[in-house]
PDB file of C-alpha atoms in Angstrom:
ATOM      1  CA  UNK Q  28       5.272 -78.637-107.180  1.00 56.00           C
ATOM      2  CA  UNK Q  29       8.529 -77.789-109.066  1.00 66.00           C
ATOM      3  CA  UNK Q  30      10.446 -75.273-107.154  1.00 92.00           C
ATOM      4  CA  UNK Q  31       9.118 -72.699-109.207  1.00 96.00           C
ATOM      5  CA  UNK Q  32       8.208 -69.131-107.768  1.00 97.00           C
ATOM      6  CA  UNK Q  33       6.970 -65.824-110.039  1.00 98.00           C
ATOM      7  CA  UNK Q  34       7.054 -62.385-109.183  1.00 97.00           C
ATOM      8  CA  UNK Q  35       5.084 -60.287-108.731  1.00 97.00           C
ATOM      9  CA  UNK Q  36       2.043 -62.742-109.123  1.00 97.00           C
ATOM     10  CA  UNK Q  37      -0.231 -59.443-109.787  1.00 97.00           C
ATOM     11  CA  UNK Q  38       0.798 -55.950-111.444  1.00 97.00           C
ATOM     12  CA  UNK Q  39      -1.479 -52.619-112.365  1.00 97.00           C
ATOM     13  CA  UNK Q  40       0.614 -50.523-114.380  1.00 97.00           C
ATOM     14  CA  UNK Q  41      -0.041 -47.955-116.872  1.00 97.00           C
ATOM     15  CA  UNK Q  42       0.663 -47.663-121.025  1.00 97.00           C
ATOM     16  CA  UNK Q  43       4.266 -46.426-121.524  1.00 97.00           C
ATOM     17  CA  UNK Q  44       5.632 -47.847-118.382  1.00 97.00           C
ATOM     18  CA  UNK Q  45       8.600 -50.774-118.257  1.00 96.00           C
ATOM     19  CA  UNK Q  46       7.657 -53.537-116.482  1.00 97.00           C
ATOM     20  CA  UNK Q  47       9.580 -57.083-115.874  1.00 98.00           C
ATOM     21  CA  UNK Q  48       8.477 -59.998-114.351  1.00 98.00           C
ATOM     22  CA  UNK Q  49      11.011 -62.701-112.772  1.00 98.00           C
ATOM     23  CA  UNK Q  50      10.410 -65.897-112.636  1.00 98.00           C
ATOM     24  CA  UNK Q  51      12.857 -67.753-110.276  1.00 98.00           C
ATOM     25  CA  UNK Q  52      13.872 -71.965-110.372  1.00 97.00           C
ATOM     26  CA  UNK Q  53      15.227 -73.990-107.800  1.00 96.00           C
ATOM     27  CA  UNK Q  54      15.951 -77.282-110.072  1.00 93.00           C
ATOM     28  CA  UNK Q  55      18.723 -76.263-112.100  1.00 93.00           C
ATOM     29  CA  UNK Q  56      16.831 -76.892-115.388  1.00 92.00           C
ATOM     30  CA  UNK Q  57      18.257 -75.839-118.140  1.00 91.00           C
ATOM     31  CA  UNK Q  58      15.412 -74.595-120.404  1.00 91.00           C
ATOM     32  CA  UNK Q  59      13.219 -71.555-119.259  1.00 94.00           C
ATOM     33  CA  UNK Q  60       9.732 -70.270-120.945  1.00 94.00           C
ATOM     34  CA  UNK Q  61       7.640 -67.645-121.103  1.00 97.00           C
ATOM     35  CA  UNK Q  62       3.982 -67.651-121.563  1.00 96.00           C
ATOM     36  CA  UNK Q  63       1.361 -65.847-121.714  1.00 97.00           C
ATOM     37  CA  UNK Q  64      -2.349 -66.997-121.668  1.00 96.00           C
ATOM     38  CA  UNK Q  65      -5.204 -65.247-123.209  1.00 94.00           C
ATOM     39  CA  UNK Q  66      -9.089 -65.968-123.564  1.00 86.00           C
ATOM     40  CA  UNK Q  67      -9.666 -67.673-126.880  1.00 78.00           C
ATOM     41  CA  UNK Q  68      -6.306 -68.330-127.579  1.00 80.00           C
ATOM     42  CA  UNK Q  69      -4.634 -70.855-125.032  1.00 85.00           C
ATOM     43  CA  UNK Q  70      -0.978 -70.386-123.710  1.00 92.00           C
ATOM     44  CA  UNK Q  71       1.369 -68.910-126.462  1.00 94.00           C
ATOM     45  CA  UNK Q  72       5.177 -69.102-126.017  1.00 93.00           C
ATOM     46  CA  UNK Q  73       6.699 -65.587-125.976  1.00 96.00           C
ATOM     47  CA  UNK Q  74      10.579 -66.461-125.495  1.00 95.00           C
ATOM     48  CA  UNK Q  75      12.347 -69.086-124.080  1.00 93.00           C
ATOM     49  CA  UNK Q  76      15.983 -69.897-122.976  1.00 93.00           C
ATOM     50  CA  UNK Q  77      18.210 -72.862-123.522  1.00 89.00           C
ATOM     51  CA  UNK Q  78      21.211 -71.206-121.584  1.00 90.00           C
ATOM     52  CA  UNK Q  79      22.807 -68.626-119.488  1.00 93.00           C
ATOM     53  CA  UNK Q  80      22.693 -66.089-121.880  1.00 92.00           C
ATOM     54  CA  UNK Q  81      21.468 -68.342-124.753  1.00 92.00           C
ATOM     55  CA  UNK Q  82      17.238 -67.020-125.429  1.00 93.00           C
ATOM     56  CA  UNK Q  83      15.316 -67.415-128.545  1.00 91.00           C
ATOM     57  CA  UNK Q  84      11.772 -65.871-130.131  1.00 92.00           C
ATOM     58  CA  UNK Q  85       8.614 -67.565-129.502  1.00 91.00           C
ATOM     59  CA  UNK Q  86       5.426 -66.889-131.197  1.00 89.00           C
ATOM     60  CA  UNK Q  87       4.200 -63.623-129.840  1.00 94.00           C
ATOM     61  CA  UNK Q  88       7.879 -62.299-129.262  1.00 95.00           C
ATOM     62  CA  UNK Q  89       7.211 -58.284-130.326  1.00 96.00           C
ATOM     63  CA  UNK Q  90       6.913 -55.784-127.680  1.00 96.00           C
ATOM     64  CA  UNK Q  91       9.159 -58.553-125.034  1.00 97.00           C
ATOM     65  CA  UNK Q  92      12.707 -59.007-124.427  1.00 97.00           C
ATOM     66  CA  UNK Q  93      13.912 -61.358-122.091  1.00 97.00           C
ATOM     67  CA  UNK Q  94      17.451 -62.034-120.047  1.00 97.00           C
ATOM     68  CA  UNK Q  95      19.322 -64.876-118.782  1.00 97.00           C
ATOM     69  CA  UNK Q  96      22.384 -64.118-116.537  1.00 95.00           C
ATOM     70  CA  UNK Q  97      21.889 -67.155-114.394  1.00 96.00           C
ATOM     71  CA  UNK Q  98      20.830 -70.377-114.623  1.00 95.00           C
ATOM     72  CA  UNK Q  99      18.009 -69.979-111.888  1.00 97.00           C
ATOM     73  CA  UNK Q 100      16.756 -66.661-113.106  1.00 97.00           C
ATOM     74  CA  UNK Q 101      14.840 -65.803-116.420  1.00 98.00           C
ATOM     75  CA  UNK Q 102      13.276 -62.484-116.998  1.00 98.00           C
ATOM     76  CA  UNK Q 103      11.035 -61.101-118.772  1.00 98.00           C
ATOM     77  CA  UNK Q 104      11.004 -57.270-119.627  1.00 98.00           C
ATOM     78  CA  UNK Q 105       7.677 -55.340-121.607  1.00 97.00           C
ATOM     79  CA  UNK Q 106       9.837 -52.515-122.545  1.00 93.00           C
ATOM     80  CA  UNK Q 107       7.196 -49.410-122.990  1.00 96.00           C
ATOM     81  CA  UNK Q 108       3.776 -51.444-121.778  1.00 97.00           C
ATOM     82  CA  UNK Q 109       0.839 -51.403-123.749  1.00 97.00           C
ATOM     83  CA  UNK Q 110      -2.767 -52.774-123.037  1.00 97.00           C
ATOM     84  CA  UNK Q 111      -2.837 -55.508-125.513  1.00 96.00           C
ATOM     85  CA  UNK Q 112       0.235 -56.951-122.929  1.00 97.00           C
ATOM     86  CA  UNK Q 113      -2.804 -57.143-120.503  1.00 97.00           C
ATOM     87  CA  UNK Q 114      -2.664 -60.685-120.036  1.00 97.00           C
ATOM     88  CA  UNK Q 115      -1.904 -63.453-117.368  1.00 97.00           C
ATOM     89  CA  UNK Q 116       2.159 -64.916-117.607  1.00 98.00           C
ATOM     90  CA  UNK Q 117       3.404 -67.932-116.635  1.00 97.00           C
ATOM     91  CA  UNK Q 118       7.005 -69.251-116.849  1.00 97.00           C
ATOM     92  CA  UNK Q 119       7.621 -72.798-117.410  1.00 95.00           C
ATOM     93  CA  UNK Q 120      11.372 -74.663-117.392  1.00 94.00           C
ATOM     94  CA  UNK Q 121      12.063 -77.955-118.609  1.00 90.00           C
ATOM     95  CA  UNK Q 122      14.808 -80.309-117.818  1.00 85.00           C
ATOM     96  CA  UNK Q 123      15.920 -81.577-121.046  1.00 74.00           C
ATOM     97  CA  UNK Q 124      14.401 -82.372-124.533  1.00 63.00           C
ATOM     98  CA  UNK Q 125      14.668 -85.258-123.935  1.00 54.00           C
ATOM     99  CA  UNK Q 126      12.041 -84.912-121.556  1.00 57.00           C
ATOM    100  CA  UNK Q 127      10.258 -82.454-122.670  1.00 77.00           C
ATOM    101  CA  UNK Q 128       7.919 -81.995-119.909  1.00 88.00           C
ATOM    102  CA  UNK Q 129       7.515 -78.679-118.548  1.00 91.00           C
ATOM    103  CA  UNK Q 130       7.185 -77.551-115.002  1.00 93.00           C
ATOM    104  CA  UNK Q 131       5.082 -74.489-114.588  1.00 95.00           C
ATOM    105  CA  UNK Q 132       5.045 -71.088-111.968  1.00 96.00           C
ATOM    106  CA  UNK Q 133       2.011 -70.269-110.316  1.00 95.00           C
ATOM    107  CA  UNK Q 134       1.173 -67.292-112.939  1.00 96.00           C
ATOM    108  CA  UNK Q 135       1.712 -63.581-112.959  1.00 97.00           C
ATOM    109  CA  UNK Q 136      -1.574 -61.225-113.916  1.00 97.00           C
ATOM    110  CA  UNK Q 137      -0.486 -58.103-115.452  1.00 98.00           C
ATOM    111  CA  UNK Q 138      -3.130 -55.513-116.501  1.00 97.00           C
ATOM    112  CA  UNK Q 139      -1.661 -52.277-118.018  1.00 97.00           C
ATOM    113  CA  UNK Q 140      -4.267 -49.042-118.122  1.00 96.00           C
TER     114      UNK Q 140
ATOM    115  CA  UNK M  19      -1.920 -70.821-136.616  1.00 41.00           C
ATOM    116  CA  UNK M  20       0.240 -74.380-135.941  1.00 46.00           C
ATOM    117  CA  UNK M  21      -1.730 -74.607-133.076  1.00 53.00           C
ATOM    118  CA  UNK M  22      -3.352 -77.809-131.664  1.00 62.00           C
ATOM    119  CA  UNK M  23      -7.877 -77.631-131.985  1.00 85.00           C
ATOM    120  CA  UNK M  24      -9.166 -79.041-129.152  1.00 89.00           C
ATOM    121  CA  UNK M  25     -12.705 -80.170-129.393  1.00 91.00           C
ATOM    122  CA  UNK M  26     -14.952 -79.776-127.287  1.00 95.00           C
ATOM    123  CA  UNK M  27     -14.650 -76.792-125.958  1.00 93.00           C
ATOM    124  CA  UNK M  28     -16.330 -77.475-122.905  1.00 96.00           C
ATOM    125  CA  UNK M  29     -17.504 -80.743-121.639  1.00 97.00           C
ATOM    126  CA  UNK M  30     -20.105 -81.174-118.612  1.00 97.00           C
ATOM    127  CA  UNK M  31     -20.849 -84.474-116.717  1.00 97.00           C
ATOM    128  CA  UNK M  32     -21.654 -86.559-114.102  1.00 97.00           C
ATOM    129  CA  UNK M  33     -19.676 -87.811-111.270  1.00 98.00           C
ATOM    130  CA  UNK M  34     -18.952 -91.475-112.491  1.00 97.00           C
ATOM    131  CA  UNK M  35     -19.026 -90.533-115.898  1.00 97.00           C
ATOM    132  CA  UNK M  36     -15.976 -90.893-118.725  1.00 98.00           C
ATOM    133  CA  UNK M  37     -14.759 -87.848-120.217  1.00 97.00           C
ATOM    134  CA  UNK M  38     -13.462 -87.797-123.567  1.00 98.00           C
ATOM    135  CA  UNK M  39     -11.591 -84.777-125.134  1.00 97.00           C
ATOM    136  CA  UNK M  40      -9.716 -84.619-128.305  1.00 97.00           C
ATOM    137  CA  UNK M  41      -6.913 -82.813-130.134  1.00 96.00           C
ATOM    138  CA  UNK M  42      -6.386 -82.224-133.579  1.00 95.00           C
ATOM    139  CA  UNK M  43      -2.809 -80.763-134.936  1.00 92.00           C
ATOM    140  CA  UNK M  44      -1.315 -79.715-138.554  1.00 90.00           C
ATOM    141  CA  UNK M  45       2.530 -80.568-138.327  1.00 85.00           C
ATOM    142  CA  UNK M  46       4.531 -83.753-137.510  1.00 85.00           C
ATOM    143  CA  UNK M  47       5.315 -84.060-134.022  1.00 87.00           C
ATOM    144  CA  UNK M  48       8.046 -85.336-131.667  1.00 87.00           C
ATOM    145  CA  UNK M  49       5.407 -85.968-129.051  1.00 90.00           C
ATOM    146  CA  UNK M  50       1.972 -85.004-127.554  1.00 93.00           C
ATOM    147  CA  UNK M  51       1.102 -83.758-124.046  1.00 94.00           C
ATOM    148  CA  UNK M  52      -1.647 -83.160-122.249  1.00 96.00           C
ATOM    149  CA  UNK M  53      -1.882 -80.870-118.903  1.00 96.00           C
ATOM    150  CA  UNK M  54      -4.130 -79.705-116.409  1.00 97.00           C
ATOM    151  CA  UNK M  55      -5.058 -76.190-114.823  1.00 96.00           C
ATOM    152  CA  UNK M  56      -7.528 -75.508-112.421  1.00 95.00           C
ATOM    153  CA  UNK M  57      -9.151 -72.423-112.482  1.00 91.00           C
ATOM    154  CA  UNK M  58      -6.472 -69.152-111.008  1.00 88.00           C
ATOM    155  CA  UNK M  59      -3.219 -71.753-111.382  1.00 91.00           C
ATOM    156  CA  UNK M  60      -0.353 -72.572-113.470  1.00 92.00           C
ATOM    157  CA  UNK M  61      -0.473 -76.296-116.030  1.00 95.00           C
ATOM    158  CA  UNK M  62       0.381 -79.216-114.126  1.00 95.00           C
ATOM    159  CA  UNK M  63       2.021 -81.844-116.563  1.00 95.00           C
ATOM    160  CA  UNK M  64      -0.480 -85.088-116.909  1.00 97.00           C
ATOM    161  CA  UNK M  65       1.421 -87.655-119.560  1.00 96.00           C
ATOM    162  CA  UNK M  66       3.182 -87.135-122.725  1.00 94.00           C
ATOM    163  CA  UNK M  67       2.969 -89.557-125.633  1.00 95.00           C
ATOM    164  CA  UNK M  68       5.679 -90.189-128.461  1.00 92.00           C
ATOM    165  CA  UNK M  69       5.195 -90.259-131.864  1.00 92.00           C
ATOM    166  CA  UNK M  70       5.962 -93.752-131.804  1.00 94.00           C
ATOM    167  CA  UNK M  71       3.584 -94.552-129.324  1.00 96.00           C
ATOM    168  CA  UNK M  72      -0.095 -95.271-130.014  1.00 97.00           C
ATOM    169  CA  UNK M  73      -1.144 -95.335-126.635  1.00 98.00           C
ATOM    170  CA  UNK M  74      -0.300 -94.583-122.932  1.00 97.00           C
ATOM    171  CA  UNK M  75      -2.122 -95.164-119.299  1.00 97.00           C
ATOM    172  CA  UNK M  76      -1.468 -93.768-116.047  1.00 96.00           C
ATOM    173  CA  UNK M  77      -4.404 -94.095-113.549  1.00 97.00           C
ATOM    174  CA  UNK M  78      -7.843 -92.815-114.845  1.00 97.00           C
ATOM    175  CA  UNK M  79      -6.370 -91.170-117.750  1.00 98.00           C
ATOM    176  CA  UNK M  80      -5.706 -93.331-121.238  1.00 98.00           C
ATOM    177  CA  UNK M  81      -4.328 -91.254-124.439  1.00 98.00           C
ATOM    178  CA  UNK M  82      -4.333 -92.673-127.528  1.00 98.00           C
ATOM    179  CA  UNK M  83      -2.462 -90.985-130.644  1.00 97.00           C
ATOM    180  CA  UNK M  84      -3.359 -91.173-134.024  1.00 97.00           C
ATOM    181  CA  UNK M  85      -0.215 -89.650-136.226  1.00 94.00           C
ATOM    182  CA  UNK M  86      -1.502 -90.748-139.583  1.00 95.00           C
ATOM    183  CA  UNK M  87      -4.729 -88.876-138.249  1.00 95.00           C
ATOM    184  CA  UNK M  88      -2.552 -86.442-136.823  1.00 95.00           C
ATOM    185  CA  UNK M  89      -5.121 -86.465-133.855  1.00 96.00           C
ATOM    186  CA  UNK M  90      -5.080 -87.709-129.925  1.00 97.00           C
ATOM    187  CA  UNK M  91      -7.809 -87.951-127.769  1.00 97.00           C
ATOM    188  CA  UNK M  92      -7.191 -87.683-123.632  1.00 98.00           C
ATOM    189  CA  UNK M  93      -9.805 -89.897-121.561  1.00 98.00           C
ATOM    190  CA  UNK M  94     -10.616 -89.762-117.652  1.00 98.00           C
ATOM    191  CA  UNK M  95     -12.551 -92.790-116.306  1.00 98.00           C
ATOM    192  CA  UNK M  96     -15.047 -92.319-113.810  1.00 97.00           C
ATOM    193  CA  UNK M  97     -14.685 -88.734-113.473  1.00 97.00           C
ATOM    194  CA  UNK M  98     -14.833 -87.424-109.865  1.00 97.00           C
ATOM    195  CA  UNK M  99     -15.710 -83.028-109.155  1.00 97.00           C
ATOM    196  CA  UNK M 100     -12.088 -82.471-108.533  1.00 97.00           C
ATOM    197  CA  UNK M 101     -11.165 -83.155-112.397  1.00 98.00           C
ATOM    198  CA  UNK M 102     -12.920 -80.252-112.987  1.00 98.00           C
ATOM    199  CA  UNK M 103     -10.893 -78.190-114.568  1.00 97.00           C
ATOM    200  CA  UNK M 104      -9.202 -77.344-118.414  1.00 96.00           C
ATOM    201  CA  UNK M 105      -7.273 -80.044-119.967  1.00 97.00           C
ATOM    202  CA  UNK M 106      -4.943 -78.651-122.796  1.00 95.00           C
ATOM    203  CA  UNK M 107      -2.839 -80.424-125.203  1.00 95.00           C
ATOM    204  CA  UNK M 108       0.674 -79.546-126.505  1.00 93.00           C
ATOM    205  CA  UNK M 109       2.494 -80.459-129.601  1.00 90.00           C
ATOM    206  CA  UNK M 110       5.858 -81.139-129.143  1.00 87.00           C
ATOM    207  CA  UNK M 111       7.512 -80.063-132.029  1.00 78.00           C
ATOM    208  CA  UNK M 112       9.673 -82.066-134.612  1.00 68.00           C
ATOM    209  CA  UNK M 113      12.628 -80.043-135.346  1.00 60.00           C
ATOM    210  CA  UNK M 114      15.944 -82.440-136.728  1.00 58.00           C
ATOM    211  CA  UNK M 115      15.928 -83.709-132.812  1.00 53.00           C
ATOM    212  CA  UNK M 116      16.927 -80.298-131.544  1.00 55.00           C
ATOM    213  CA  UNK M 117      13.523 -78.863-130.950  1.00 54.00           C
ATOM    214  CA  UNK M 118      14.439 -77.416-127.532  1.00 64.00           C
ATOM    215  CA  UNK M 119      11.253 -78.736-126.386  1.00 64.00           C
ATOM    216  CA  UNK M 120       9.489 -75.935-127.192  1.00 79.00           C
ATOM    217  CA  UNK M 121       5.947 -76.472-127.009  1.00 86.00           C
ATOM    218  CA  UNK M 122       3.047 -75.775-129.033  1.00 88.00           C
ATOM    219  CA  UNK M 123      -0.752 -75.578-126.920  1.00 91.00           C
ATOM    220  CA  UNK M 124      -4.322 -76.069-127.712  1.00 90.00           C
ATOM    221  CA  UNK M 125      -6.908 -73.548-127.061  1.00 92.00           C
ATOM    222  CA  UNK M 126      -8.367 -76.282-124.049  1.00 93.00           C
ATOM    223  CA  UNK M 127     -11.451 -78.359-123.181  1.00 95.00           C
ATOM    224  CA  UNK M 128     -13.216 -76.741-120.066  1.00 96.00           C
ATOM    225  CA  UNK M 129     -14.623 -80.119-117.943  1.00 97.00           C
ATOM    226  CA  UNK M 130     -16.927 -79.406-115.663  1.00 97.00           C
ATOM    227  CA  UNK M 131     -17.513 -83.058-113.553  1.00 97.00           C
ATOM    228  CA  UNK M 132     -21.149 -82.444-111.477  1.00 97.00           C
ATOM    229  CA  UNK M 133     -21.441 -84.135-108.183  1.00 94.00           C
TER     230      UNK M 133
END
């Protein structure tokens, strides 16, 4: 597996409360992604990074923000949670797009109350 | 929606058997992908085609890509119980060559392989 790790891999939280989730790479990859995957509706791209400090919208961007202050670190922040966020997240990084393959984490399952 | 339709849904067979799953997409592409997840894990990457490629093999697995049908099709020969799992596809988007590989994923084929 690609040194990939997630935390926390499962969260309970409640409507209203902040949560982020980290997820943390060990090969220096330059791209970053966040996910998240639904019933019905596959894995949807939320925001991704092509940079320190360089992040972009995805599809289902409202209600996320994400940050970027190293290259091993991307994070992903649900500002004021809500229970439509309930949802399983993965994080994905990709070398180059070139490539274009991506690498994914092991999953984080978030339900918010 | 740009996203991929993946058809079937779910496919069921016997050990032995060749599994055949397809994917069906809207825009142009830079490439295709197909990936794996068992059940309670993360995608695991299984090939990725090029739009200038009509057809690619690694082990069991042989994709074939259609772009003037704007459709590929992913198939496992003599399927054992651990392939059981969902296959997705991805669309690699075509953006000028600086797509940032951003992704674009089908809503999956659930294979179940019976022993």
């Amino acid at each position: 597996d690609a040194g990939i790790t997630q935390s926390p891999r499962h969260k309970v939280t409640e409507t209203g409360t902040p949560v982020t989730l980290r997820c943390h790479q060990t090969e220096n990859h330059r791209y970053m992604y966040w996910y998240r995957q639904d019933p019905g509706h596959g894995l949807r791209l939320i925001h991704y990074s092509y940079g320190v400090k360089d992040t972009d919208k995805g599809e289902v961007s409202d209600g996320y923000s994400v940050s970027r202050s190293k290259t091993e670190d991307f994070l992903l922040t649900l500002e004021s949670a809500t229970s439509s966020q309930t949802s399983v997240y993965f994080c994905a990084i990709s070398e180059s797009v070139g490539t274009d393959t991506q690498y994914f984490g092991p999953g984080t399952r978030l339900t918010v109350l | 929606s740009q996203q991929g339709e993946e058809d079937p849904q779910a496919l069921s067979i016997q050990e032995g058997e060749n599994a055949t799953m397809n994917c069906s997409y809207k825009t142009s592409i830079n490439n295709l992908q197909w990936y794996r997840q068992n059940s309670g894990r993360g995608l695991v990457h299984l090939i990725l085609i090029r739009s200038n490629e009509r057809e690619k093999h690694s082990g069991r697995l042989r994709v074939t890509l259609d772009t003037s049908k704007k459709s590929s099709s992913l198939l496992i020969t003599a399927s054992r119980a651990a392939d059981t799992a969902s296959y997705f596809c991805a669309r690699g988007e075509d953006a000028g060559g600086t797509s940032y590989g951003k992704l674009t994923f089908g809503q999956g084929t659930i294979l179940t392989v019976h022993p």
